Short mmCIF file of C-alpha atoms in Angstrom, two decimals:
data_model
loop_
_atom_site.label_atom_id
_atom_site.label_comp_id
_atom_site.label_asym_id
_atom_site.label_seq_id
_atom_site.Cartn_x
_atom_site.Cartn_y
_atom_site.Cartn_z
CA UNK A 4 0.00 0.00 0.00
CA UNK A 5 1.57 3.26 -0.83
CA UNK A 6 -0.64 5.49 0.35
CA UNK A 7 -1.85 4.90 4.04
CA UNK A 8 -5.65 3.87 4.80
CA UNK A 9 -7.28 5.31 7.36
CA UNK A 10 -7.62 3.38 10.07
CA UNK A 11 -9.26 4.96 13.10
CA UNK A 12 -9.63 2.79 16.35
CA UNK A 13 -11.77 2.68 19.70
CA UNK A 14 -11.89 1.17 22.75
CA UNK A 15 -15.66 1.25 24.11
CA UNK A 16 -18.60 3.22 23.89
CA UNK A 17 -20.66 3.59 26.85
CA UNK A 18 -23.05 6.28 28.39
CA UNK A 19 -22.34 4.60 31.78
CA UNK A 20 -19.74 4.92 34.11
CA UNK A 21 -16.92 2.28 33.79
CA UNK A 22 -15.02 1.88 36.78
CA UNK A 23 -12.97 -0.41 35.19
CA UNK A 24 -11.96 2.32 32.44
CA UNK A 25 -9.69 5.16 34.13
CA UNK A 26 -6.97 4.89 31.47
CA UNK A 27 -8.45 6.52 28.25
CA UNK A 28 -11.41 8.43 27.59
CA UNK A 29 -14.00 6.68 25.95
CA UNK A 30 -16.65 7.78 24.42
CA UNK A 31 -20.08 8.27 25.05
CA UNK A 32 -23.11 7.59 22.11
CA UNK A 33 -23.54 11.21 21.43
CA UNK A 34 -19.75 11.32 21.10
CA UNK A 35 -19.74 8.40 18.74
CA UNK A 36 -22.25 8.95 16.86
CA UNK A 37 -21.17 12.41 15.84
CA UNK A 38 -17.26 11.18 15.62
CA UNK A 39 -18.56 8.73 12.81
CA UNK A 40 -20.73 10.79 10.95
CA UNK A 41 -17.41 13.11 10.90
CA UNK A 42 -15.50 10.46 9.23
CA UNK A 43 -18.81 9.58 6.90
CA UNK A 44 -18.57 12.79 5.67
CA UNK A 45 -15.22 12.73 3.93
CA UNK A 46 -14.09 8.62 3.72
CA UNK A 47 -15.90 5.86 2.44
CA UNK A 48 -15.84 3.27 4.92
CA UNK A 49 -14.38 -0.52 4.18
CA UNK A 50 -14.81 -3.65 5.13
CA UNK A 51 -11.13 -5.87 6.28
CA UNK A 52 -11.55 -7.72 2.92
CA UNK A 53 -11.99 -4.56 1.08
CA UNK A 54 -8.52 -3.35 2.69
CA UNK A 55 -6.38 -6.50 2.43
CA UNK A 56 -7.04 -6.44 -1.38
CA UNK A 57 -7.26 -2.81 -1.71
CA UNK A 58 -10.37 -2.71 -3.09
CA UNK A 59 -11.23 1.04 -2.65
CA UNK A 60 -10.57 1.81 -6.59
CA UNK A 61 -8.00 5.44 -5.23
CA UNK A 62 -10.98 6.64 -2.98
CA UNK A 63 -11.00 8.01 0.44
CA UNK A 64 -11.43 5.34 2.72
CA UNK A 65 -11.30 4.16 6.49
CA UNK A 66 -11.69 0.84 8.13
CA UNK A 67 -12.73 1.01 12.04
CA UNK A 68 -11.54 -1.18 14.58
CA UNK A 69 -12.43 -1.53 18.28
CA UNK A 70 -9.41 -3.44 20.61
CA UNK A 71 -9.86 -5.78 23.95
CA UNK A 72 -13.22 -7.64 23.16
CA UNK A 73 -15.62 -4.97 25.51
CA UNK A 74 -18.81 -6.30 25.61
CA UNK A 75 -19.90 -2.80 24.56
CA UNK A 76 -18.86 -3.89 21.20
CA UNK A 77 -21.98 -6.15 21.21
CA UNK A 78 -24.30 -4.23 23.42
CA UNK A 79 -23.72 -0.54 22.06
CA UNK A 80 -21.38 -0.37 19.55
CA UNK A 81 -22.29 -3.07 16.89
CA UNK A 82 -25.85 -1.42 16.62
CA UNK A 83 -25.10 1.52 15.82
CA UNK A 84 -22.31 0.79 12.58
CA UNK A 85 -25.10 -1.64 10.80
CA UNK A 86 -27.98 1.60 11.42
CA UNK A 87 -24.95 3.39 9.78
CA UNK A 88 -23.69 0.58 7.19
CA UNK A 89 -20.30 0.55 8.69
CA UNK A 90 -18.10 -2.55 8.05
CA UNK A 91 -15.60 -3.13 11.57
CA UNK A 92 -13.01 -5.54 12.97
CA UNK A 93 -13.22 -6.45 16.59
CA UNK A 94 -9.95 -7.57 17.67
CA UNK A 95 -9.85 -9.44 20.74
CA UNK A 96 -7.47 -11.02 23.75
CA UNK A 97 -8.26 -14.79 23.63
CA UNK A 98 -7.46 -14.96 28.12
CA UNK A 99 -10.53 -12.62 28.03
CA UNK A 100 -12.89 -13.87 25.98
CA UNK A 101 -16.11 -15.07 28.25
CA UNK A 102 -14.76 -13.13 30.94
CA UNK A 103 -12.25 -15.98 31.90
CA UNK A 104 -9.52 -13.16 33.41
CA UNK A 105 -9.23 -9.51 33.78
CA UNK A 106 -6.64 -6.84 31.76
CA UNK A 107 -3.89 -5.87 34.49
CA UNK A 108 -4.83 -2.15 33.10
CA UNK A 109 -8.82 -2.81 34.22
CA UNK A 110 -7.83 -4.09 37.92
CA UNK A 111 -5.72 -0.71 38.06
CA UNK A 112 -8.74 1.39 37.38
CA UNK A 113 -10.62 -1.08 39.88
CA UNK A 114 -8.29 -0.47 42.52
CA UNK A 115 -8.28 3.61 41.86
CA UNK A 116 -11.71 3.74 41.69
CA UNK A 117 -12.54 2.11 44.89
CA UNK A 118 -9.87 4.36 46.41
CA UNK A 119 -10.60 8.02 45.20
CA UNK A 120 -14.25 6.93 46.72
CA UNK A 121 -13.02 5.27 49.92
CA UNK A 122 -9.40 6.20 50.87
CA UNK A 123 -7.56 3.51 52.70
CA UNK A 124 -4.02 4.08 54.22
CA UNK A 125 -2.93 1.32 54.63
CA UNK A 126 -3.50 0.01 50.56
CA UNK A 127 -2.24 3.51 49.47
CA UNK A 128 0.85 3.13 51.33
CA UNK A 129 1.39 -0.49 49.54
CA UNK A 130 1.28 1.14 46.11
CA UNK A 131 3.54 3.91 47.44
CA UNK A 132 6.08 1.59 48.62
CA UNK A 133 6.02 0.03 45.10
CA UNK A 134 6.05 3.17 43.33
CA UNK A 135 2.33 2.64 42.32
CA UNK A 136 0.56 5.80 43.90
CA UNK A 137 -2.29 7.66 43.21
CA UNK A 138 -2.90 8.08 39.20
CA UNK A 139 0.61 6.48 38.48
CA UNK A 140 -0.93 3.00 39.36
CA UNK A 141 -2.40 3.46 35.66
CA UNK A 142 0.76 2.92 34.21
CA UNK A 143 1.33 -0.57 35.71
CA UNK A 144 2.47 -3.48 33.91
CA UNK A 145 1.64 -7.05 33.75
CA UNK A 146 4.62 -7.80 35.28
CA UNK A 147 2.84 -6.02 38.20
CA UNK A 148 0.14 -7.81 38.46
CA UNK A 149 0.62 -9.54 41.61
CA UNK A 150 0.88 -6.17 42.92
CA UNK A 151 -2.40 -5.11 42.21
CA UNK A 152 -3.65 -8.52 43.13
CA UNK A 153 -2.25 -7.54 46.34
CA UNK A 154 -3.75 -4.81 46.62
CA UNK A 155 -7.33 -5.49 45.52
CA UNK A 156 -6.93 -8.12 48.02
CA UNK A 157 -6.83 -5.61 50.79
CA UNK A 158 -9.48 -3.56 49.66
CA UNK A 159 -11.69 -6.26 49.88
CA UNK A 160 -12.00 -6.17 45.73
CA UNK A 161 -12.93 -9.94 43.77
CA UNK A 162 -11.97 -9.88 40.35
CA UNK A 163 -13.47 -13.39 39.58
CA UNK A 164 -16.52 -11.55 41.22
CA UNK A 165 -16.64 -8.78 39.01
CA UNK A 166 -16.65 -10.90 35.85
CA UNK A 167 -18.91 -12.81 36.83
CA UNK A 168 -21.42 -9.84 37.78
CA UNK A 169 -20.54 -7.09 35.58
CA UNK A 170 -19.16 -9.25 32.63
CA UNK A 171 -17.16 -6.44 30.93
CA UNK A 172 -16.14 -8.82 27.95
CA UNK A 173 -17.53 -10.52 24.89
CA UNK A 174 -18.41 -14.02 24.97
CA UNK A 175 -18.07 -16.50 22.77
CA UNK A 176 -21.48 -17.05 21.63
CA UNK A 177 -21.52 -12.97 21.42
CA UNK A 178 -18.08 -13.19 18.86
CA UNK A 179 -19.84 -15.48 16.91
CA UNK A 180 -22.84 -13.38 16.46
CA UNK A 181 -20.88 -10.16 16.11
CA UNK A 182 -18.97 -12.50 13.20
CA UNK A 183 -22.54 -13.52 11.34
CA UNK A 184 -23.38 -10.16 11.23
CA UNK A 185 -20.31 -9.25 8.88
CA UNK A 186 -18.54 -8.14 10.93
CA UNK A 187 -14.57 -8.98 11.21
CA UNK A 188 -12.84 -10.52 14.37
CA UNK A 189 -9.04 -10.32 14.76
CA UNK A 190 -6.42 -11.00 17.79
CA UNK A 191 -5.12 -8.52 19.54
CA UNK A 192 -2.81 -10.92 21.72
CA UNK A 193 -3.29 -13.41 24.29
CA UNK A 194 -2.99 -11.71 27.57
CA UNK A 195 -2.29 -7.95 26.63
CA UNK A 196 1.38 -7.44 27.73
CA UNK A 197 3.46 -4.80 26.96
CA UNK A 198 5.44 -6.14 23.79
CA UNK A 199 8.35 -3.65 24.25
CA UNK A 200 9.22 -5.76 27.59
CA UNK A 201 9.19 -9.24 26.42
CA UNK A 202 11.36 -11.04 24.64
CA UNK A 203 10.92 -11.63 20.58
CA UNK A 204 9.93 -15.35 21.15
CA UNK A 205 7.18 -14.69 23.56
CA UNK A 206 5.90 -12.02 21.44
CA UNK A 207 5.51 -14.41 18.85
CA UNK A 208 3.78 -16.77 21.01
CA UNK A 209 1.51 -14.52 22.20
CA UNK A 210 0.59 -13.50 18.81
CA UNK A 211 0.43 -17.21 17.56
CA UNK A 212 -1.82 -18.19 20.65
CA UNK A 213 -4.19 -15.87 20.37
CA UNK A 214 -4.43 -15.72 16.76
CA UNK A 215 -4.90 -19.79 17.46
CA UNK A 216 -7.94 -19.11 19.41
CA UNK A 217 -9.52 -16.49 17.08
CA UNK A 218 -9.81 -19.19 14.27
CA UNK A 219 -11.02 -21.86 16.03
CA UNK A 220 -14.02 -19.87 16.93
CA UNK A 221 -15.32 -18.22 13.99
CA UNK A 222 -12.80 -18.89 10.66
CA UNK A 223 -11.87 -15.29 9.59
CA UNK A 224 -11.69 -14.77 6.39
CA UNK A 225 -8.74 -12.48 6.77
CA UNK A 226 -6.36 -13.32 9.75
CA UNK A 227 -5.64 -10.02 11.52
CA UNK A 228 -3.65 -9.39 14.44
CA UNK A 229 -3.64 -5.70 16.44
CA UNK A 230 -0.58 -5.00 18.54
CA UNK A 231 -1.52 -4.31 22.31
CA UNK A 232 -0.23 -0.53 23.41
CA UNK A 233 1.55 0.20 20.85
CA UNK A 234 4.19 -2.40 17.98
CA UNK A 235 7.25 0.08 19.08
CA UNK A 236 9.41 -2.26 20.40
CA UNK A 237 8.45 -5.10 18.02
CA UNK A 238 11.24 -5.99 16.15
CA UNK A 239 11.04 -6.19 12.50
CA UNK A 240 12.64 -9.89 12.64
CA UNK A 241 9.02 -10.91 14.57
CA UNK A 242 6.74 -9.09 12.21
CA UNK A 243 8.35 -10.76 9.19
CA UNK A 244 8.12 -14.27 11.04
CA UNK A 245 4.80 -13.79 11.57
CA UNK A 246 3.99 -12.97 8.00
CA UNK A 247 6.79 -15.69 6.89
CA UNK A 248 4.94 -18.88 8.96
CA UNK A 249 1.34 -17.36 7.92
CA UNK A 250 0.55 -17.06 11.41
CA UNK A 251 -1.54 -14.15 9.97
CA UNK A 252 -2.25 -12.48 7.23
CA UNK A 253 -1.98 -8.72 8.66
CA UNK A 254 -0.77 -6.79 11.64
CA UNK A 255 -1.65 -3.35 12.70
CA UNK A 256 0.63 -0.92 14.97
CA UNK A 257 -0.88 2.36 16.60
CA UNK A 258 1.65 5.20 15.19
CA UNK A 259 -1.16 7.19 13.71
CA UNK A 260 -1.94 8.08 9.56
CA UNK A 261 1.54 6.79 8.38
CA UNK A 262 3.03 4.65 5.85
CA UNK A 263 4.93 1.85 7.00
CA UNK A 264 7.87 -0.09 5.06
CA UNK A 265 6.04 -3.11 5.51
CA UNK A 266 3.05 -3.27 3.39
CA UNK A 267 1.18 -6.21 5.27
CA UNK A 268 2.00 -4.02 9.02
CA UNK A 269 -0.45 -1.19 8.86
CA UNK A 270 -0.40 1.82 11.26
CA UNK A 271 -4.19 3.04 12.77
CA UNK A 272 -4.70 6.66 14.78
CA UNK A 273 -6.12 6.20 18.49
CA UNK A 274 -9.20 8.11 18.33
CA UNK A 275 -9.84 7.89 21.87
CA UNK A 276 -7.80 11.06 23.03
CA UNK A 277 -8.62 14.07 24.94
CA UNK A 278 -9.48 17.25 23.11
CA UNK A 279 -11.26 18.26 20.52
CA UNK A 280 -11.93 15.81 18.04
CA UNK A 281 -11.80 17.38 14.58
CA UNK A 282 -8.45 19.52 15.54
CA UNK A 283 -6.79 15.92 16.72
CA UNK A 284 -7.34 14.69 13.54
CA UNK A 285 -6.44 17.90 11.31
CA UNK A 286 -3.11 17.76 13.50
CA UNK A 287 -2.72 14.35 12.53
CA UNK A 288 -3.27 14.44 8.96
CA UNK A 289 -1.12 17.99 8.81
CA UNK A 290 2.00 15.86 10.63
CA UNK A 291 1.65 12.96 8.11
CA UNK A 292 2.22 15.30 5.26
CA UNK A 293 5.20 16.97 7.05
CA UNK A 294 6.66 13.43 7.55
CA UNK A 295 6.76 12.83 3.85
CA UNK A 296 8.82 16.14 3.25
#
């Protein structure tokens, strides 16, 4: 692809509050609503299909994705892109999927959110002690989890009860659904690490298991894997193995509207960022064509 797609991504969508959801700012309906009529107005959008074969004949186009398997994308989301005929890929972390574990990022918010309502010394000076206080307990890593374990343990907080009650993610039969309804499904890793801080071979593996799991539950017609965080710290060794042993078909970084010297690793803009909107993305599209000079 020479010129870059593009290839706007979301989290959620949800008029309610999301306790689980401290680290971005997702959007409500209104929000969404207007957001896609905003990229209506001056891209067609594509289906996954229509991208991998560049099928868009030199127009304007975007394809949407949505990243972590929210059940949102079932409950809120979904409805509104078939009232508005727009074609999506869900990508999804197979650990997740029927609400079998919890993102390390979504116990954070958990534990901040039970302690901005009721403060507890004693658990606040456990994160301090592991450099995890107040708002920076949002930039936690997986290799922190125990931590926060720790922590929700002494604020009295049950993970395995909160999936099971509040069931933030997709399940299986709602994939599968999602999937009859044209939609696309891709991976977006097994367990969500942060790529930049494992090694090459376990990045691999977590893109092989997951992709492993997407096709055994609903047969995509184009394999599609989106990088957790961010692919900076992906070596270009791993995203030419995975192309090379046809783990997938296409991968998909986060670096914004940019070309990329691979043509089956594609780079999508975070849409979910504070500020206006419409000047984000005139910013965005104004830095792309200063990159090319």
């Amino acid at each position: 692809m020479n010129t870059p797609v593009f290839l706007p991504f979301y989290h959620t969508v949800s008029d309610e509050n999301l306790p689980h959801i401290l680290n971005y700012p997702y959007r409500n309906v209104a929000q969404f609503e207007k957001e896609l009529d905003f990229f209506l107005k001056y891209f067609k959008p594509v289906s996954l299909e229509e991208l991998a074969s560049e099928n868009y004949s030199g127009k304007k186009v975007f394809h949407l994705s949505f990243d972590d398997g929210l059940r949102e994308c079932a409950d809120v989301i979904a409805p509104i892109l078939l009232k508005k005929g727009i074609p999506a890929t869900f990508f999804l972390n197979s650990a997740f999927i029927d609400n079998r574990a919890l993102f390390h990022k979504y116990k954070a918010s958990l534990i901040l959110s039970r302690l901005r309502e009721n403060p507890d010394n004693e658990t606040e000076e456990f994160l301090a002690n592991n450099n995890l206080d107040g708002n920076k307990i949002l930039t936690s890593g997986i290799s922190q989890i125990d931590i926060l374990n720790r922590a929700a343990e002494k604020l009295k907080i049950d993970f395995s009860d909160f999936l099971k009650n509040q069931q933030p993610y997709l399940t299986s039969g709602q994939v599968k659904k999602l999937f009859s309804n044209g939609f696309s499904i891709g991976a977006h890793s097994h367990t969500h690490p942060e790529f930049w801080k494992i090694s090459p071979e376990k990045q691999i593996e977590e893109v092989r298991e997951s992709m492993s799991v997407i096709e055994s539950l609903v047969k995509p017609k184009v394999r599609a894997f989106s990088f957790p965080f961010t692919d900076s710290g992906v070596p270009v060794q791993v995203l030419e193995t995975i192309h090379n042993e046809k783990i997938c078909d296409f991968t998909f970084g986060t670096a914004g509207v940019k070309s990329d010297s691979l043509d089956f690793h594609l780079q999508r803009y975070p849409a979910e960022q504070s500020g206006d909107f419409v000047q984000n993305l005139k910013g965005e599209f104004v830095y792309y064509q200063l990159r090319k000079w």
